[in-house]
Structures are given as C-alpha cells and as structure tokens.
Amino acid sequence: MAKKKELKNWDNPRDFLNMDRNLVLAQVVQDFNDSNSYQQKSFELFQECYKMYRAHTDEENLREDGSNLFIPYIFNIVENAFPKMVKSLFSVRPYIPYLPVNSNDKDSAVKAENMTKLVEWELDNKMKGRLVYNDILRSTCMYGTAISKQTWKLEERPVVKRAEIAGYQTDPETGLTVSITSMQPVETTEITYDAPYMQNIELQDFFFDPYGTDIDNCEYVIHRYWLPMHKIISMAENGQLDIDVNTIKKSLTPGGRGAAQGGAYDKSNAINMGQKPNRSNEVEVLEYWTNDVKCIVLNKTLVGLVTPNPYWHRRKPFSKWECVPVSGEFYGIGIIEMCRQLQIELNTTRNQRIDNVSFALNRMYTILRTANIDTTQLRSRPNGFIEVDDHDDIKEMQTTEVKSSSYTEETVIKNDMDVTSGVYNYT
C-alpha cells in the first residue's frame, strides 16, 4: 500500500496504517506533548492529594518556631470510604452475573451460568481481581479517578521438572539387557499465565486527548511505561514489535529512567522517603491506542510497532473509574480534593492552640535597656528567680489563653469534612 508523504488538512492525522513511519512518530510525540502539557495541573493536584493522604508537609513549609502537626483526618476518611466500596462490590456472589438473552431458552441459561462461573473463577484465581480492585478503588477515593487496563496475557517460562526417562542396563547375573525407567530432572517450557489480565495504571503515566471526556470519545490515549533494553530486544525477536533487532541496537539508545520521569512525580521522593536510582538501561515506551490502531514508540525516537487494534470490539483496552463524575471533564472529583481546604483549616486550628499553650508555658518579658538583668535567668524553671534592681525594670508579657469555644471549632471542621465526603465514623 502506498505511503503518504505529507498530510493535508482533510487527511486523518492518525491513519497510521497508511502513513510513513516518520509522520507516525511526529504525530505520536506531538500528541504526547500536548496531553502532558494539558494534564500537568491535574498531576500537581494529585501530588498534593497524595501528600495529604500521607500527612506530609514539605520542609520549606515547616515553621521554625511553633507547632507543625498534620492531623491525618483525610487518611481516616479515605480508609473509611474505601473498605465500604470494596464490600459493596464483593459482599455478594457472583460478582458479575451473566443472564441469558431469552429466559425461556434453557440452552442460553446454561451458557450464561457457565460464563458466570468462569468469569468469577478467572477473577479470583487468575487475575487476582480483588487485589487489583483495591488499588483501583483507593485511587478513585484519593484522586477522583482511576484508570485500569484490560488485556490478554500469555506468559511462558522455563521450569525444571522430574520426568520418567527410559534406559537400558545389563543384568550382571544373566547378562541380559533389560529396559528400566528412572526419574530425572528435565528442563521444559511451561505456560504460567494464559488469561485476561487487569492492572491499575498510575494516573501520572496515562495521557489522553485533551478534548476527550471518556476513554471512548478520546481520539487517542497513551500508556507510558519503561522496559529494560533486553526486554525490548526480546519483544522484537518474539514478533511483538515489527522492527528487527539490528535496527533497535543501531537506532535506540537507552535513556535511563530517573525519579522525575516515573510519572509526574515519584511518590517516595515526593514525601522525602528516598529517591529511586536511575536505571541507565531502560527505554521509555509510549503505547499509543486509537479505536483502530495500536502503536508503540520507543524513547520518542523510534516507532516499534504499528498494527490494527487486535481486539474484536475495536475499542481501547482501558476503563475509567470515577468517584464523583464531572460533566464535560475527563477527571472526576475525589474525597481529598473536596476536603483539602478543611484539612488545612484543621491543621491550622490545632497548631494555633498548641502554640498558645506553648506561649503560656514559656512566658516572654519586656526589659528596660538600662536594666541590669541576666537574660539567662529568664528561662522558665522550677524554683527559678530573676534578679532585678527595680521591679519596674521587667514586666511579663500577657498572653491571652485560648477560649473554650475554640475547642469546638475542631469538631465543627471535622463535621464539615464528614458532610462533604459523606463518610461518618459511626457508620
């Protein structure tokens, strides 16, 4: 099929099956950059939400004098809401009941029942569905949105098994040759996974068409991840890429994966729990999907695969989960986003009370400049005293104690957060 040399305004810019590879590369990189630029503000919000979930305050925001407590009430709300969502999904079996098209058709009823049992078995035993759903639902609570990817996974690996090996030996008494069998270790290849596969995608590694509001009406979506160079070569050898190994070795230079590249931010680095080391042998993979085409671009420099969408339904193999959907927006609203200002107010109120108590215990004084007073004596201590020449030389600065009504403010704030999130401890 003839390749297009250039695109006209009326051409489909993502008709990759009929385009020159250079044009494909340019379009994928442009779409990635457009999406990344559009989603940066959302990534920053997700970072703030994650820090609040972990009750983390950046060092530059810590006060040198005064209390710096972070009250983990948002964590409490998320971890109360999340189990309720899990229970609502998994408390009743079957998880996904299949029904026959015609209730009077016994054949269809049997097939529907068998499909229900098969899907439930796959979810529990193969896909580890409950563990994946835990990640998805927690992400939905925290950020308002979660992205899951549903594909088919075939995995093989070499294993060593004991097998019967036929042989012969000579009987020393009769001199006759007899056949014998013995158990010997034998290396073989075994299929370890051949079933649907589901995974939770980090929001910072999923990019979508800025004009799309859901997976289906997006012109494209991109899943970014990293693979070691030897796995890229293995994919080419196994036919998972449509370029040869020599082209990869010649044209592709592993760029490494630094902490700043692991999504919009690296979580452990964001809360000062350590920065992951850079792996210089890894390759950035942009897995680009439309309803018609799957494309893989390596390190934004080499197109590794262009193929028709392999799924019969011709849809992108991703699902979007939302806590509170917003009309006309791709991302939903999460619990932390709704409550973050109230969390800041809660922290501020508690720290102000602690500061007030600290000021009351560690009193301050006004001293005349001409007074002959040893300032080291001003430290509060049992049976302490301050030597003065005249009692007018020094006066205590009066600190007004916190009113009792301020202690009810924290209860009001927590009640506001409960009302906003719809999560109450007593339920």
Coordinates of C-alpha atoms in Angstrom, one line a residue, residues 87-255:
K87 CA -17.5 -4.5 50.5
S88 CA -20.3 -3.3 48.2
L89 CA -18.6 -5.0 45.3
F90 CA -17.5 -8.3 46.8
S91 CA -20.0 -9.0 49.5
V92 CA -22.4 -10.6 47.1
R93 CA -21.6 -13.5 44.8
P94 CA -21.4 -13.9 41.9
Y95 CA -19.5 -10.6 41.3
I96 CA -20.7 -10.3 37.7
P97 CA -23.8 -12.4 36.9
Y98 CA -24.5 -13.2 33.3
L99 CA -28.1 -13.5 32.2
P100 CA -29.5 -15.4 29.1
V101 CA -31.0 -13.3 26.3
N102 CA -34.1 -15.4 26.4
S103 CA -35.1 -16.6 29.9
N104 CA -37.1 -19.4 28.3
D105 CA -34.2 -20.8 26.4
K106 CA -32.6 -23.5 28.6
D107 CA -29.5 -23.7 26.5
S108 CA -28.8 -20.0 26.9
A109 CA -29.5 -20.2 30.6
V110 CA -26.9 -23.0 31.0
K111 CA -24.3 -21.0 28.9
A112 CA -24.9 -17.8 31.0
E113 CA -24.5 -19.8 34.2
N114 CA -21.2 -21.3 32.9
M115 CA -19.9 -17.9 31.8
T116 CA -20.7 -16.5 35.3
K117 CA -18.7 -19.3 37.0
L118 CA -15.8 -18.9 34.5
V119 CA -15.5 -15.1 35.0
E120 CA -15.7 -15.4 38.8
W121 CA -13.0 -18.2 38.8
E122 CA -10.8 -16.1 36.5
L123 CA -11.2 -13.0 38.7
D124 CA -10.4 -14.9 41.9
N125 CA -7.7 -17.3 40.8
K126 CA -6.0 -15.9 37.7
M127 CA -6.5 -12.1 37.6
K128 CA -6.3 -11.6 41.4
G129 CA -9.3 -9.3 40.9
R130 CA -9.8 -8.2 44.5
L131 CA -6.2 -7.0 44.8
V132 CA -6.4 -5.0 41.6
Y133 CA -9.8 -3.6 42.6
N134 CA -8.3 -2.5 45.9
D135 CA -5.8 -0.3 44.1
I136 CA -8.4 1.0 41.7
L137 CA -11.0 1.9 44.3
R138 CA -8.4 3.5 46.6
S139 CA -7.1 5.6 43.7
T140 CA -10.7 6.6 42.9
C141 CA -11.2 7.8 46.5
M142 CA -7.9 9.7 46.7
Y143 CA -7.8 11.3 43.3
G144 CA -11.4 11.1 42.0
T145 CA -10.3 8.9 39.0
A146 CA -8.6 5.6 38.4
I147 CA -7.6 4.0 35.1
S148 CA -7.5 0.2 34.6
K149 CA -6.1 -1.7 31.6
Q150 CA -7.6 -4.9 30.5
T151 CA -5.7 -7.1 28.1
W152 CA -4.9 -10.8 27.5
K153 CA -1.7 -12.1 28.9
L154 CA 0.3 -15.1 27.8
E155 CA 3.4 -15.9 29.9
E156 CA 5.8 -18.7 29.5
R157 CA 8.9 -19.5 31.4
P158 CA 11.5 -22.3 31.6
V159 CA 11.0 -24.8 34.5
V160 CA 12.7 -27.9 35.7
K161 CA 10.5 -31.0 36.3
R162 CA 11.1 -34.6 37.2
A163 CA 10.2 -36.9 34.4
E164 CA 10.5 -40.6 33.7
I165 CA 13.4 -41.4 31.4
A166 CA 13.6 -44.7 29.7
G167 CA 17.0 -46.5 29.6
Y168 CA 18.7 -49.9 29.4
Q169 CA 21.1 -51.8 31.6
T170 CA 22.7 -55.2 31.6
D171 CA 21.8 -57.7 34.3
P172 CA 25.2 -58.8 35.8
E173 CA 23.8 -62.3 36.7
T174 CA 22.1 -63.2 33.4
G175 CA 23.9 -60.9 31.0
L176 CA 20.6 -59.9 29.5
T177 CA 19.9 -56.3 28.6
V178 CA 16.7 -55.0 30.3
S179 CA 14.8 -51.7 30.0
I180 CA 14.4 -49.5 33.0
T181 CA 12.9 -46.1 33.8
S182 CA 14.2 -43.5 36.3
M183 CA 13.1 -40.1 37.4
Q184 CA 15.4 -37.4 36.1
P185 CA 15.3 -33.6 36.1
V186 CA 14.2 -32.2 32.7
E187 CA 14.1 -28.6 31.6
T188 CA 10.9 -27.6 29.8
T189 CA 8.8 -24.6 29.0
E190 CA 5.6 -24.1 30.9
I191 CA 2.7 -21.7 30.4
T192 CA 2.4 -19.9 33.7
Y193 CA -0.4 -17.4 32.7
D194 CA -2.9 -17.6 29.8
A195 CA -5.9 -15.5 30.8
P196 CA -7.4 -12.0 30.9
Y197 CA -5.0 -9.5 32.7
M198 CA -6.1 -6.4 34.6
Q199 CA -3.9 -3.7 36.1
N200 CA -4.3 -0.3 37.7
I201 CA -2.5 2.4 35.8
E202 CA -0.8 5.2 37.6
L203 CA -2.6 8.4 36.6
Q204 CA 0.7 10.2 36.0
D205 CA 1.5 7.6 33.3
F206 CA -1.8 7.8 31.4
F207 CA -2.3 10.5 28.8
F208 CA -5.5 11.3 27.0
D209 CA -6.8 13.5 24.2
P210 CA -7.4 16.9 25.9
Y211 CA -10.7 17.2 24.1
G212 CA -12.0 13.8 25.3
T213 CA -14.3 13.3 28.3
D214 CA -14.1 9.5 28.5
I215 CA -12.0 6.7 27.0
D216 CA -14.3 6.0 24.1
N217 CA -14.6 9.6 22.7
C218 CA -10.9 10.3 23.1
E219 CA -9.1 10.4 19.7
Y220 CA -6.2 8.6 21.4
V221 CA -4.8 7.5 24.7
I222 CA -1.2 6.8 25.7
H223 CA 0.1 4.4 28.4
R224 CA 3.7 5.3 29.3
Y225 CA 6.0 2.7 30.9
W226 CA 9.6 1.7 31.0
L227 CA 11.3 -1.6 29.9
P228 CA 14.9 -2.7 30.1
M229 CA 16.7 -2.9 26.7
H230 CA 17.0 -6.7 26.8
K231 CA 13.2 -7.0 27.0
I232 CA 12.8 -4.7 24.0
I233 CA 15.1 -6.9 22.1
S234 CA 13.2 -10.0 23.2
M235 CA 9.9 -8.4 22.1
A236 CA 11.4 -7.9 18.6
E237 CA 12.6 -11.5 18.5
N238 CA 9.2 -12.8 19.5
G239 CA 7.3 -10.7 16.9
Q240 CA 5.8 -8.3 19.4
L241 CA 7.5 -5.5 17.5
D242 CA 7.6 -5.1 13.8
I243 CA 11.2 -3.9 13.6
D244 CA 14.3 -6.1 13.6
V245 CA 16.8 -6.4 16.4
N246 CA 19.6 -4.8 14.4
T247 CA 17.5 -1.7 13.9
I248 CA 16.9 -1.5 17.6
K249 CA 20.6 -1.9 18.5
K250 CA 21.6 0.6 15.9
S251 CA 18.9 3.3 16.4
L252 CA 17.9 3.0 20.0
T253 CA 20.0 4.3 23.0
P254 CA 18.6 3.6 26.4
G255 CA 17.9 7.0 28.0

